PDB file of C-alpha atoms in Angstrom:
ATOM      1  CA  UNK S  17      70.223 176.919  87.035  1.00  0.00           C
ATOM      2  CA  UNK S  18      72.147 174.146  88.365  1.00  0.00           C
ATOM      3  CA  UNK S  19      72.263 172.730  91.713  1.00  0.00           C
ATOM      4  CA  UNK S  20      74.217 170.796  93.883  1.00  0.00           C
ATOM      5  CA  UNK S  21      72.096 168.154  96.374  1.00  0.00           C
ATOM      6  CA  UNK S  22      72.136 164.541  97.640  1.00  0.00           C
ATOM      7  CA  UNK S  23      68.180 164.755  97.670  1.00  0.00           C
ATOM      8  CA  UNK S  24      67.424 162.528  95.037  1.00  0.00           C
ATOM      9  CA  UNK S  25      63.615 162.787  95.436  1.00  0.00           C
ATOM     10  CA  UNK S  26      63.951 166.921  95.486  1.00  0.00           C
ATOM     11  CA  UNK S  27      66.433 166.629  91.951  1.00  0.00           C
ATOM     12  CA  UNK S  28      63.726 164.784  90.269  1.00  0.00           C
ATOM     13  CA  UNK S  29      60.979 166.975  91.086  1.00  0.00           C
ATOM     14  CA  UNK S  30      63.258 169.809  89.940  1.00  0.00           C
ATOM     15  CA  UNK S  31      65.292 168.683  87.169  1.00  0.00           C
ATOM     16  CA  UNK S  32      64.303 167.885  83.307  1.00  0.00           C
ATOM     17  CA  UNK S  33      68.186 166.626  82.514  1.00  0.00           C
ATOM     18  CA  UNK S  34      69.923 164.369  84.841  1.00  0.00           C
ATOM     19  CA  UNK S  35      73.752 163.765  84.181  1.00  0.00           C
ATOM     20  CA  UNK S  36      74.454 160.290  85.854  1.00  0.00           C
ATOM     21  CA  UNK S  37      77.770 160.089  86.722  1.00  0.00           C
ATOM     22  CA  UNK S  38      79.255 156.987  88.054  1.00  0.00           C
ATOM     23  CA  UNK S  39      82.466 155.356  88.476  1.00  0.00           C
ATOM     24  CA  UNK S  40      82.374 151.906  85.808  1.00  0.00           C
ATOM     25  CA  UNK S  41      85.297 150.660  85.987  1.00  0.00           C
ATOM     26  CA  UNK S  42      85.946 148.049  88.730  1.00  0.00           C
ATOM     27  CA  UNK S  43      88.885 147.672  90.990  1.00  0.00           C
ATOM     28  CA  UNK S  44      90.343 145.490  87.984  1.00  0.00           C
ATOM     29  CA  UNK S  45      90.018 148.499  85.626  1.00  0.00           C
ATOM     30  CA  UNK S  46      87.249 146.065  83.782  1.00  0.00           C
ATOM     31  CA  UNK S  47      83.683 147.351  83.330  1.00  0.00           C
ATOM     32  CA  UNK S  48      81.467 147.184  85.807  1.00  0.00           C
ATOM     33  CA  UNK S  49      77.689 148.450  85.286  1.00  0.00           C
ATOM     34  CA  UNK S  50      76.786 147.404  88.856  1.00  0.00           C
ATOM     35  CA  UNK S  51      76.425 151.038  90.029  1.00  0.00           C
ATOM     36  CA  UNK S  52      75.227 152.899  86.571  1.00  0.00           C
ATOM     37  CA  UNK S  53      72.340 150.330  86.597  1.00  0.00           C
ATOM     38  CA  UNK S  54      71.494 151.164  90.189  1.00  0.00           C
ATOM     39  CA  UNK S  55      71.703 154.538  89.868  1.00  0.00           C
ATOM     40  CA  UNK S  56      69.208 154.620  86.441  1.00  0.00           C
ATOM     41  CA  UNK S  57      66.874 152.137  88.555  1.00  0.00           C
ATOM     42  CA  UNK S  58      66.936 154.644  91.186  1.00  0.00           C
ATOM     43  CA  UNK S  59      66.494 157.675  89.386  1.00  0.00           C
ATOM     44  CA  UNK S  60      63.668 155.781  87.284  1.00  0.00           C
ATOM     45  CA  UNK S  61      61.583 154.870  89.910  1.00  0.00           C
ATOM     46  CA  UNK S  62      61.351 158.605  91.348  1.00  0.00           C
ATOM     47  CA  UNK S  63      60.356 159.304  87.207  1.00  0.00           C
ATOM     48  CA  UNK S  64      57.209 157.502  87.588  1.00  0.00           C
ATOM     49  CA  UNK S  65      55.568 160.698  88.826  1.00  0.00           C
ATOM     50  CA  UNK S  66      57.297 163.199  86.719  1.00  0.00           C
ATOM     51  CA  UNK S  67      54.226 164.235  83.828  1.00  0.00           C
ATOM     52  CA  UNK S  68      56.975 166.481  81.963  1.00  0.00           C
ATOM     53  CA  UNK S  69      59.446 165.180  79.305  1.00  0.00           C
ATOM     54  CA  UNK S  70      62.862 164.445  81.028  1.00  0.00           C
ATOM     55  CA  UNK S  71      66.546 163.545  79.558  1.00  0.00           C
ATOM     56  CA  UNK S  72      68.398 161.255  80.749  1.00  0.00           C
ATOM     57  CA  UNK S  73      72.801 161.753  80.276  1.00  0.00           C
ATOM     58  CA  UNK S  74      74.939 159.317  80.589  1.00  0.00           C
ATOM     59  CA  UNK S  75      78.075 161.262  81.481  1.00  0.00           C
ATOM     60  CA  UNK S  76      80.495 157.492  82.895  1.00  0.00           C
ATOM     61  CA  UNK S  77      82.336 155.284  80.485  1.00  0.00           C
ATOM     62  CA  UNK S  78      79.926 152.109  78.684  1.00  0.00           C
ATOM     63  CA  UNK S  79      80.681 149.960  76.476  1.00  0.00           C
ATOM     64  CA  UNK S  80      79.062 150.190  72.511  1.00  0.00           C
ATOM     65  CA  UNK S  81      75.011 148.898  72.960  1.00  0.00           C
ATOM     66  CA  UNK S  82      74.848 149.683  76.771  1.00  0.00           C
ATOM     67  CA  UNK S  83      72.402 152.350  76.276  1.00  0.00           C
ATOM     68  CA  UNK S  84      70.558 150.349  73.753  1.00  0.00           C
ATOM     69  CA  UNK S  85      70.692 147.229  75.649  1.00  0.00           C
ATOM     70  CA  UNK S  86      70.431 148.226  79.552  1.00  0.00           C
ATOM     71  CA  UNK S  87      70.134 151.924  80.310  1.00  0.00           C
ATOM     72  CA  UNK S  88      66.684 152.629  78.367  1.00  0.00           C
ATOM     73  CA  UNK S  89      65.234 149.562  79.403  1.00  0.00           C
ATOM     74  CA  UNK S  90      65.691 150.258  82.832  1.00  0.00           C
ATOM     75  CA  UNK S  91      64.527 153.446  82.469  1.00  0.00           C
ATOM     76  CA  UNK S  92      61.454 152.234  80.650  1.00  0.00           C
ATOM     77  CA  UNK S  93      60.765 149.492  83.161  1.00  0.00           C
ATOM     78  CA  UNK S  94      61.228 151.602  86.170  1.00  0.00           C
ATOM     79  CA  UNK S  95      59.751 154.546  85.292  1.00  0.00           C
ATOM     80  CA  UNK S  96      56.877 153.168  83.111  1.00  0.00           C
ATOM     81  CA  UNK S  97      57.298 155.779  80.564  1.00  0.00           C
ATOM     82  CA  UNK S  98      58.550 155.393  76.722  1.00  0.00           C
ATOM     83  CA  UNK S  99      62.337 156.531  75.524  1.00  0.00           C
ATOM     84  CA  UNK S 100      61.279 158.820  72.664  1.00  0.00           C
ATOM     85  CA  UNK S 101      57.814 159.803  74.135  1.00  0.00           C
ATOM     86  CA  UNK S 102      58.179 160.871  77.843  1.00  0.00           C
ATOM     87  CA  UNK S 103      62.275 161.114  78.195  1.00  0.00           C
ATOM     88  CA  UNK S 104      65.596 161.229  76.103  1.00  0.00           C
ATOM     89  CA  UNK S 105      68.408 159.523  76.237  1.00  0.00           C
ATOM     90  CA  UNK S 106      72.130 161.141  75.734  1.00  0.00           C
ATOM     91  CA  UNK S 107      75.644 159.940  75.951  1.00  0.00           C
ATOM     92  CA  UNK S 108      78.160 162.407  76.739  1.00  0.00           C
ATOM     93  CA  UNK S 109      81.374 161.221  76.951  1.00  0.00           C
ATOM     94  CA  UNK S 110      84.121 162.931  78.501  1.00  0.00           C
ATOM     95  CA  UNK S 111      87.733 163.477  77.815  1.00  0.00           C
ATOM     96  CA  UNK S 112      89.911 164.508  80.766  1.00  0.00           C
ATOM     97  CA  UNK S 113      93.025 163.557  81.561  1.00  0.00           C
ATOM     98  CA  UNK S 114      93.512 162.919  85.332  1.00  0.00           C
ATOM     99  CA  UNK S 115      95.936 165.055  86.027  1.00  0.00           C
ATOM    100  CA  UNK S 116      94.072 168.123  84.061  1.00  0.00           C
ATOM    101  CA  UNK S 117      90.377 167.065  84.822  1.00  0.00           C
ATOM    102  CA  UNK S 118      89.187 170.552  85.789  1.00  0.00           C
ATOM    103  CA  UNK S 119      91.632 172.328  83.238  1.00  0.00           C
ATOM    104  CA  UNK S 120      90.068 169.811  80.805  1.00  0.00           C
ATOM    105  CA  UNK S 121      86.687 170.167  81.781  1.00  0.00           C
ATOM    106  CA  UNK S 122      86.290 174.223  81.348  1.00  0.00           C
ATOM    107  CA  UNK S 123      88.175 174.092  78.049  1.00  0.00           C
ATOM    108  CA  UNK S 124      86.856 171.322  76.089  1.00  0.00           C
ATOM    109  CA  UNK S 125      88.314 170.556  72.651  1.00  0.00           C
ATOM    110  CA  UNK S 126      85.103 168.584  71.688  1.00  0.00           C
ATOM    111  CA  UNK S 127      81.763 168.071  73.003  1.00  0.00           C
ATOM    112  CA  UNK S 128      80.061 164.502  71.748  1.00  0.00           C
ATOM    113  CA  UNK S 129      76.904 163.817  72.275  1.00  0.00           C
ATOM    114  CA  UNK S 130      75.170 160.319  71.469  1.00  0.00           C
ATOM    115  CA  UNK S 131      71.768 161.316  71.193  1.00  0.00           C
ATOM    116  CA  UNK S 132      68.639 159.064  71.175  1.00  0.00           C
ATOM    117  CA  UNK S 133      66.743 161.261  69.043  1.00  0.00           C
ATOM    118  CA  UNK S 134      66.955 164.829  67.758  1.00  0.00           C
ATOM    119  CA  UNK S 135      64.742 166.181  70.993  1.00  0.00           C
ATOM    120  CA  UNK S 136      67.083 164.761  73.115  1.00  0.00           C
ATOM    121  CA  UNK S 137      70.463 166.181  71.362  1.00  0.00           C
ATOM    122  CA  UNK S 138      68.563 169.165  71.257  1.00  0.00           C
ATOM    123  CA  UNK S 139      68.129 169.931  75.050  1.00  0.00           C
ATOM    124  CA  UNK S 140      71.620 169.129  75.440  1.00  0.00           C
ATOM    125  CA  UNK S 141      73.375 170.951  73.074  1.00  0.00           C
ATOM    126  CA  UNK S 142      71.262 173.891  74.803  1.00  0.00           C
ATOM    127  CA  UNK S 143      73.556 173.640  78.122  1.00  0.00           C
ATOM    128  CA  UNK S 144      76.873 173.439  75.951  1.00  0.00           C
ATOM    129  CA  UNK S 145      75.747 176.600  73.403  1.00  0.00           C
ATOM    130  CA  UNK S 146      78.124 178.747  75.761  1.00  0.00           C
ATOM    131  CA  UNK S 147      80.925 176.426  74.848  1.00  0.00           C
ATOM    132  CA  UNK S 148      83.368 177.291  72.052  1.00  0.00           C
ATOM    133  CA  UNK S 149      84.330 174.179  71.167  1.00  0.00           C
ATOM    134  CA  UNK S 150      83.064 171.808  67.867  1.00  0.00           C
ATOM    135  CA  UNK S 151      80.074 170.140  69.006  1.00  0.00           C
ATOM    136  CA  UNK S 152      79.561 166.674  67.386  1.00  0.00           C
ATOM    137  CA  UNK S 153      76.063 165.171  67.541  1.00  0.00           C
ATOM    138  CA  UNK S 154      75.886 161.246  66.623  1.00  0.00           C
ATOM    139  CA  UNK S 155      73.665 158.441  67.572  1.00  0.00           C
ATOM    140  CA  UNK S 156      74.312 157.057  71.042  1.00  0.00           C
ATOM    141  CA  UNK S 157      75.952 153.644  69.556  1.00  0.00           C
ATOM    142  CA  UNK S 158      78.654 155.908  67.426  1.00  0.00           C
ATOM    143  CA  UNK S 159      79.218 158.155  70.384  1.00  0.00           C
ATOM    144  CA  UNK S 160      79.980 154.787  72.752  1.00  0.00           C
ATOM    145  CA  UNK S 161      82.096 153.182  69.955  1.00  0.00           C
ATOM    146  CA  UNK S 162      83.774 156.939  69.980  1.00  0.00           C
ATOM    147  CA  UNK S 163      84.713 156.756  73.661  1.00  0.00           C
ATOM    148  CA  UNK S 164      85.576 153.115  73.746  1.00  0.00           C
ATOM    149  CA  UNK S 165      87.758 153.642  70.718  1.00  0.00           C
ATOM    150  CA  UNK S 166      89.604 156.583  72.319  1.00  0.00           C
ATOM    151  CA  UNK S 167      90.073 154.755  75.621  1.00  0.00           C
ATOM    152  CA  UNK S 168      91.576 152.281  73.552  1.00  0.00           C
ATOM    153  CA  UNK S 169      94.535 154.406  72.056  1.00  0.00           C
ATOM    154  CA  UNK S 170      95.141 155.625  75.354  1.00  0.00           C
ATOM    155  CA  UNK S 171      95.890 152.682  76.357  1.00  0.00           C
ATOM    156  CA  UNK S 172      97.812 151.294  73.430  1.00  0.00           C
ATOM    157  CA  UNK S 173      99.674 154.766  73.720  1.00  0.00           C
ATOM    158  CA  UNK S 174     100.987 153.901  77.756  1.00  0.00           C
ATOM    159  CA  UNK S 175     101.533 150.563  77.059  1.00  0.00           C
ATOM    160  CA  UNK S 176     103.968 151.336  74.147  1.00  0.00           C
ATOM    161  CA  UNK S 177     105.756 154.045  76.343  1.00  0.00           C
ATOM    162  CA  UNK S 178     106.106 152.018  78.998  1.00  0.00           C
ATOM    163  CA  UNK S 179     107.598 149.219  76.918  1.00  0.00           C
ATOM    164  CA  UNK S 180     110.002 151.980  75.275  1.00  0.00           C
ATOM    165  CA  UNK S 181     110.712 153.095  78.758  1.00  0.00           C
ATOM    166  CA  UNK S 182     111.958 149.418  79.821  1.00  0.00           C
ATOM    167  CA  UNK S 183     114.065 149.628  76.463  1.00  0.00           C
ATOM    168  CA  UNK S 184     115.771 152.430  77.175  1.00  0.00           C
ATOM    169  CA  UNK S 185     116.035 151.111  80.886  1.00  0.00           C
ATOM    170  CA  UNK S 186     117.835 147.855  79.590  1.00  0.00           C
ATOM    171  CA  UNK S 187     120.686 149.822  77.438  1.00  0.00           C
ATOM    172  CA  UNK S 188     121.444 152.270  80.149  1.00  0.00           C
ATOM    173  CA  UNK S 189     119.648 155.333  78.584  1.00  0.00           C
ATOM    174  CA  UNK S 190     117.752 157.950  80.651  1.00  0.00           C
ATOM    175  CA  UNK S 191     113.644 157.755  79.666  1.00  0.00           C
ATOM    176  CA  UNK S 192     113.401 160.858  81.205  1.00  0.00           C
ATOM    177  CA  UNK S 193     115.706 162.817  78.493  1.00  0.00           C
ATOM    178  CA  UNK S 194     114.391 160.717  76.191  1.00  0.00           C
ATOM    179  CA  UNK S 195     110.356 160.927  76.816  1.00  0.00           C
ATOM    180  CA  UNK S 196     110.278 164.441  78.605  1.00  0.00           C
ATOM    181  CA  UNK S 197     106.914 165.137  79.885  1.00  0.00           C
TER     182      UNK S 197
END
């Protein structure tokens, strides 16, 4: 079942699959890993004691090689215990818009998830089988690449409407009529 607490300590002796959720992006809108590394520290440390097999998701936006590079070897460090052996690692991307976050969030179109190894995708995929959506299952590095690649478009996407908006702006034409939302 899930359950909702700020009792770190009492989650980890009560949880096999963390989500860690935390905001990247800095005030700049450039990455930031500040907080994702403290939280994985945190969350590691409180491991140490756990005997049974525990997954690790990575639910907030990284860069390609993050989980490679810094979020398993924290964990490993931290919690003295192997990736592969005594936990799993996932990325999960989401997709929501901000406007639509819940909407988006109870009616997925896809589900991604990076997986470390087949274990890990495996317990995963077991708290999305009530989902109706494709579920795509690719290593962690494709599943980052995936995200970052998406956030990209997005962005390419406003930037071009916004520059069409100023257009339209300059030779007296409504955007609004033009680029109904």
């Amino acid at each position: 079942g899930l359950n909702a607490t700020k009792d770190l300590d009492y989650t980890v002796k009560n949880s096999d699959i963390f989500f860690v959720c935390v905001p990247t992006p800095d005030k700049n809108g450039k990455i930031d890993l500040g907080i994702i590394e403290t939280a994985i520290k945190e969350l590691s440390i409180l491991c140490e004691n756990k005997n049974e097999y525990f997954l690790v998701v990575i639910k907030s936006t990284i860069i390609p090689m993050t989980a490679e590079k810094i979020i398993i070897p924290l964990i490993e460090k931290y919690s003295l215990k192997k990736a592969g052996h005594n936990f799993g690692v996932c990325f999960n991307p989401e997709f929501l818009r901000d406007r639509y976050a819940y909407e988006d969030f109870m009616n997925h179109d896809r589900i991604v998830i990076g997986e470390y190894d087949k274990k890990s995708g495996d317990m995963l995929s077991e708290i999305y089988k009530g989902f109706s959506c494709p579920i795509y299952r690719v290593s962690i590095k494709e599943a980052e690449m995936q995200k970052y690649v998406h956030n990209l478009f997005n962005a390419c996407k406003i930037s071009f409407f916004n520059e069409m908006r100023e257009v339209c702006s300059k030779i007296g034409l409504s955007a609004d009529k033009i680029f109904p939302l």
